[in-house]
CSV table of C-alpha atoms in Angstrom, one decimal:
chain,number,residue,atom,x,y,z
F,3,MET,CA,-18.9,7.2,8.4
F,4,ASP,CA,-20.7,9.1,5.8
F,5,SER,CA,-19.6,8.6,2.3
F,6,GLY,CA,-17.8,11.0,-0.2
F,7,PRO,CA,-18.8,12.0,-3.7
F,8,HIS,CA,-20.5,9.9,-6.5
F,9,VAL,CA,-18.4,9.1,-9.4
F,10,GLN,CA,-20.7,11.3,-11.6
F,11,THR,CA,-18.9,14.4,-9.9
F,12,MET,CA,-15.5,13.5,-11.2
F,13,SER,CA,-13.9,13.7,-14.5
F,14,ALA,CA,-12.4,10.6,-16.2
F,15,ARG,CA,-9.1,12.1,-16.2
F,16,LYS,CA,-8.9,12.5,-12.5
F,17,ARG,CA,-10.3,9.1,-12.0
F,18,TYR,CA,-7.6,7.4,-13.9
F,19,MET,CA,-5.1,9.8,-12.1
F,20,LEU,CA,-6.3,8.9,-8.8
F,21,PHE,CA,-6.3,5.3,-9.3
F,22,GLY,CA,-2.9,5.3,-11.0
F,23,VAL,CA,-1.3,7.0,-8.0
F,24,ALA,CA,-3.3,4.3,-5.7
F,25,CYS,CA,-1.8,1.6,-7.7
F,26,THR,CA,1.9,2.9,-7.2
F,27,HIS,CA,1.1,3.0,-3.4
F,28,VAL,CA,0.3,-0.7,-3.4
F,29,LEU,CA,2.9,-1.6,-5.7
F,30,LEU,CA,5.7,0.0,-4.0
F,31,ALA,CA,4.6,-0.5,-0.3
F,32,SER,CA,2.1,-2.8,0.8
F,33,GLY,CA,3.5,-6.2,0.7
F,34,GLU,CA,7.2,-5.7,1.0
F,35,ALA,CA,7.5,-7.4,4.7
F,36,TYR,CA,6.6,-10.9,2.6
F,37,GLY,CA,10.0,-10.5,0.4
F,38,TRP,CA,12.3,-11.5,3.3
F,39,THR,CA,13.7,-14.2,1.2
F,40,ALA,CA,15.2,-11.7,-1.4
F,41,LEU,CA,16.2,-9.3,1.5
F,42,ARG,CA,18.0,-11.9,3.7
F,43,PRO,CA,21.2,-12.2,1.5
F,44,VAL,CA,21.7,-8.4,1.3
F,45,LEU,CA,21.5,-8.2,5.4
F,46,LEU,CA,23.8,-11.1,5.5
F,47,ASP,CA,26.5,-9.4,3.2
F,48,ASP,CA,26.2,-6.4,5.1
F,49,GLY,CA,27.0,-8.6,8.4
F,50,LEU,CA,23.8,-8.4,10.2
F,51,PHE,CA,24.3,-10.4,13.4
F,52,ASP,CA,27.7,-11.6,12.5
F,53,GLY,CA,29.0,-11.3,16.1
F,54,SER,CA,26.8,-14.3,17.0
F,55,ASP,CA,27.4,-18.1,16.0
F,56,PRO,CA,25.7,-19.4,13.0
F,57,GLY,CA,22.5,-21.2,15.1
F,58,ASP,CA,22.1,-17.7,16.9
F,59,ARG,CA,22.5,-15.6,13.9
F,60,ALA,CA,19.7,-17.5,11.9
F,61,ALA,CA,17.3,-17.3,15.0
F,62,LYS,CA,17.8,-13.5,15.3
F,63,MET,CA,17.3,-13.1,11.5
F,64,ASN,CA,14.1,-15.1,11.7
F,65,SER,CA,12.7,-13.1,14.6
F,66,VAL,CA,13.3,-10.0,12.4
F,67,ALA,CA,11.2,-11.7,9.6
F,68,THR,CA,8.6,-12.8,11.8
F,69,MET,CA,8.0,-9.4,13.4
F,70,GLY,CA,7.4,-7.9,10.1
F,71,ILE,CA,5.3,-10.8,8.6
F,72,ALA,CA,3.2,-11.0,11.7
F,73,ALA,CA,2.5,-7.2,11.9
F,74,ASN,CA,1.3,-7.1,8.2
F,75,ALA,CA,-1.3,-9.6,9.3
F,76,LEU,CA,-2.1,-8.5,12.7
F,77,CYS,CA,-2.7,-4.7,12.2
F,78,LYS,CA,-5.5,-5.1,10.0
F,79,PHE,CA,-8.2,-5.1,13.0
F,80,PRO,CA,-7.1,-1.7,14.4
F,81,LEU,CA,-6.6,-0.3,10.7
F,82,GLY,CA,-10.1,-1.1,10.1
F,83,LEU,CA,-11.2,0.6,13.1
F,84,LEU,CA,-8.9,3.7,12.1
F,85,LEU,CA,-10.2,3.7,8.6
F,86,ASP,CA,-14.0,3.8,9.5
F,87,ARG,CA,-13.4,6.5,12.1
F,88,CYS,CA,-10.9,8.6,10.5
F,89,GLY,CA,-11.3,8.0,6.6
F,90,PRO,CA,-8.9,7.0,3.9
F,91,ARG,CA,-6.7,10.1,4.0
F,92,ALA,CA,-5.7,9.9,7.8
F,93,THR,CA,-5.1,6.3,7.6
F,94,ALA,CA,-2.7,6.3,4.6
F,95,LEU,CA,-0.6,9.2,6.4
F,96,VAL,CA,-0.4,6.7,9.2
F,97,GLY,CA,0.8,4.2,6.9
F,98,ALA,CA,3.2,6.5,5.4
F,99,VAL,CA,4.8,7.6,8.6
F,100,LEU,CA,5.1,4.0,9.9
F,101,LEU,CA,7.1,3.3,6.6
F,102,MET,CA,9.3,6.1,7.2
F,103,ILE,CA,10.2,5.0,10.9
F,104,GLY,CA,10.6,1.5,9.6
F,105,CYS,CA,13.0,2.6,6.8
F,106,VAL,CA,15.2,4.8,9.2
F,107,ALA,CA,15.3,2.0,11.9
F,108,MET,CA,16.4,-0.5,9.5
F,109,ALA,CA,18.9,1.9,8.0
F,110,LEU,CA,20.6,3.3,11.1
F,111,ALA,CA,20.4,0.3,13.6
F,112,ASP,CA,23.7,-1.4,14.6
F,113,LYS,CA,24.0,-4.5,12.9
F,114,ASN,CA,23.8,-6.4,16.1
F,115,ASP,CA,20.8,-4.4,17.5
F,116,GLN,CA,18.2,-7.0,17.3
F,117,LEU,CA,15.5,-5.1,18.9
F,118,LEU,CA,15.8,-2.0,16.8
F,119,LEU,CA,15.8,-4.2,13.7
F,120,MET,CA,12.7,-6.0,14.8
F,121,PHE,CA,11.0,-3.0,15.6
F,122,GLY,CA,12.0,-1.4,12.0
F,123,TYR,CA,10.6,-4.4,10.4
F,124,PHE,CA,7.5,-4.6,12.5
F,125,ALA,CA,6.8,-1.0,11.7
F,126,MET,CA,7.3,-1.6,7.7
F,127,GLY,CA,5.2,-4.6,8.1
F,128,CYS,CA,2.4,-2.6,9.6
F,129,SER,CA,2.8,0.2,7.1
F,130,GLY,CA,1.8,-2.2,4.2
F,131,PRO,CA,-2.0,-2.4,4.9
F,132,PHE,CA,-2.3,1.1,6.1
F,133,LEU,CA,-1.2,2.2,2.7
F,134,GLN,CA,-3.0,-0.3,0.8
F,135,MET,CA,-6.5,-0.4,2.4
F,136,PRO,CA,-7.3,3.1,1.6
F,137,CYS,CA,-6.6,2.4,-2.0
F,138,PHE,CA,-9.7,0.0,-2.4
F,139,GLN,CA,-12.0,3.0,-2.2
F,140,PHE,CA,-10.9,4.1,-5.8
F,141,SER,CA,-12.1,0.9,-7.4
F,142,GLU,CA,-15.7,2.5,-6.6
F,143,LEU,CA,-14.9,5.3,-9.1
F,144,PHE,CA,-15.4,2.7,-12.0
F,145,GLY,CA,-18.9,1.8,-11.6
F,146,ALA,CA,-19.6,-1.6,-13.5
F,147,ARG,CA,-15.7,-2.1,-14.0
F,148,LYS,CA,-15.2,-2.1,-10.1
F,149,ALA,CA,-14.1,-5.7,-10.1
F,150,SER,CA,-11.4,-5.0,-12.7
F,151,ALA,CA,-10.3,-2.1,-10.9
F,152,MET,CA,-10.1,-4.4,-7.6
F,153,ALA,CA,-8.0,-7.1,-9.8
F,154,TYR,CA,-5.3,-4.3,-10.7
F,155,LEU,CA,-4.9,-3.5,-7.1
F,156,ILE,CA,-4.7,-6.9,-6.0
F,157,THR,CA,-2.1,-7.7,-8.7
F,158,CYS,CA,0.0,-4.7,-7.5
F,159,PHE,CA,-0.1,-6.3,-4.0
F,160,GLU,CA,1.2,-9.5,-5.1
F,161,LEU,CA,4.0,-7.6,-7.3
F,162,SER,CA,5.1,-5.6,-4.1
F,163,THR,CA,6.6,-8.4,-2.5
F,164,GLY,CA,9.4,-7.9,-5.3
F,165,VAL,CA,10.5,-4.7,-3.7
F,166,PHE,CA,13.4,-6.3,-2.0
F,167,TRP,CA,14.4,-8.3,-5.0
F,168,VAL,CA,15.1,-4.7,-6.6
F,169,PHE,CA,17.0,-4.2,-3.4
F,170,GLY,CA,19.2,-7.5,-4.0
F,171,GLU,CA,19.9,-6.5,-7.6
F,172,LEU,CA,20.8,-2.9,-6.6
F,173,HIS,CA,23.2,-4.4,-4.1
F,174,ALA,CA,24.6,-6.9,-6.4
F,175,GLN,CA,25.2,-4.5,-9.3
F,176,LEU,CA,26.0,-1.2,-7.3
F,177,ALA,CA,27.3,-2.5,-4.1
F,178,LEU,CA,24.8,-0.6,-2.2
F,179,ASP,CA,24.8,-1.3,1.4
F,180,ARG,CA,21.8,-1.7,3.7
F,181,LYS,CA,22.0,2.2,5.0
F,182,THR,CA,21.7,3.3,1.6
F,183,LEU,CA,19.1,0.9,0.3
F,184,PHE,CA,16.7,1.7,3.3
F,185,LEU,CA,17.1,5.5,3.1
F,186,GLY,CA,16.7,5.3,-0.3
F,187,TYR,CA,13.3,3.7,0.1
F,188,ALA,CA,12.3,6.1,2.7
F,189,GLY,CA,11.7,8.2,-0.5
F,190,VAL,CA,8.6,6.2,-1.1
F,191,ALA,CA,7.3,7.0,2.4
F,192,VAL,CA,7.6,10.9,1.5
F,193,TYR,CA,6.0,10.2,-1.9
F,194,ALA,CA,3.0,8.3,-0.3
F,195,PHE,CA,2.6,10.9,2.6
F,196,ILE,CA,2.5,13.6,0.2
F,197,THR,CA,0.3,12.2,-2.4
F,198,ALA,CA,-2.2,10.8,0.3
F,199,LEU,CA,-2.2,14.3,1.8
F,200,PHE,CA,-3.2,16.2,-1.2
F,201,LEU,CA,-5.2,13.7,-3.1
F,202,TRP,CA,-6.9,11.1,-0.8
F,203,PRO,CA,-10.5,12.0,0.5
F,204,ASP,CA,-11.4,12.3,4.1
F,205,LEU,CA,-14.5,10.4,3.2
F,206,PRO,CA,-14.5,7.4,0.8
F,207,TYR,CA,-15.9,7.4,-2.4
F,208,ARG,CA,-19.0,6.0,-3.4
F,209,ALA,CA,-20.3,3.9,-5.9
F,210,PRO,CA,-22.7,5.4,-8.6
F,211,PRO,CA,-26.4,4.6,-7.9
F,212,PRO,CA,-27.6,1.6,-9.7
F,213,GLN,CA,-30.1,3.8,-11.7
F,214,HIS,CA,-27.2,5.4,-13.4
F,215,THR,CA,-25.0,2.0,-14.0
F,216,VAL,CA,-28.0,0.4,-15.3
F,217,ARG,CA,-28.7,3.4,-18.0
F,218,HIS,CA,-25.2,3.6,-18.9
F,219,MET,CA,-24.8,-0.2,-19.6
F,220,SER,CA,-28.2,-0.2,-21.6
F,221,GLY,CA,-27.7,2.9,-23.6
F,222,PRO,CA,-30.7,5.0,-25.0
F,223,SER,CA,-33.9,3.7,-25.9
F,224,PRO,CA,-34.5,2.3,-29.4
F,225,ARG,CA,-36.0,5.0,-32.0
F,226,GLY,CA,-39.8,4.8,-31.9
F,227,THR,CA,-40.0,3.2,-28.3
F,228,THR,CA,-40.6,4.8,-25.0
F,229,ARG,CA,-39.8,3.5,-21.6
F,230,ALA,CA,-42.4,2.4,-19.3
F,231,ALA,CA,-43.2,5.2,-16.8
F,232,ARG,CA,-41.9,4.5,-13.3
F,233,PRO,CA,-44.8,4.1,-10.7
F,234,ALA,CA,-45.0,7.0,-8.4
């Protein structure tokens, strides 16, 4: 795949705006599947699989969790192929659609419908990397500070596991049920879809050329000296 524009072609304001939006994608919707421990009490209070005996109920709950966590890990290979072939915008749009499908399935599934709940959590698990990976390109916009930008994105991923902790707090404080919580979370999918559609590039951004980075870091030549001429 070809590459997109260099950092020199973009204003600082736009760079920081794009990176801020990318951070929200990663923070809100990249690793939520790993927050199952916080989501489980909400689902139990909602009566999930209450038609089964305790042992069978626990096994069904574990099967839902396993599908989401495994999907988050295993989807990265086809994700890489899609990202290389179609670019960041298309990849993020697929992730937003998967998140929407997963949220709707988790919200509307019957509380004893194991297959639909497994499918919903699987789709949510897949959506995370599809939204996260296209955001890494934005670290290229910061040249010598690329490592710092990557660190921010990785921190956002770690914090994204707390999405379902927020679910738990809303459930405890406002008595919101499973349907309301997941339909509300579907709003994140709408936000991700719209922002990726209008802001994400079709081709990944390129890092600034080494010559530009060195000149920026070294500053102007001291007065009274001249730089050695480059060989032809």
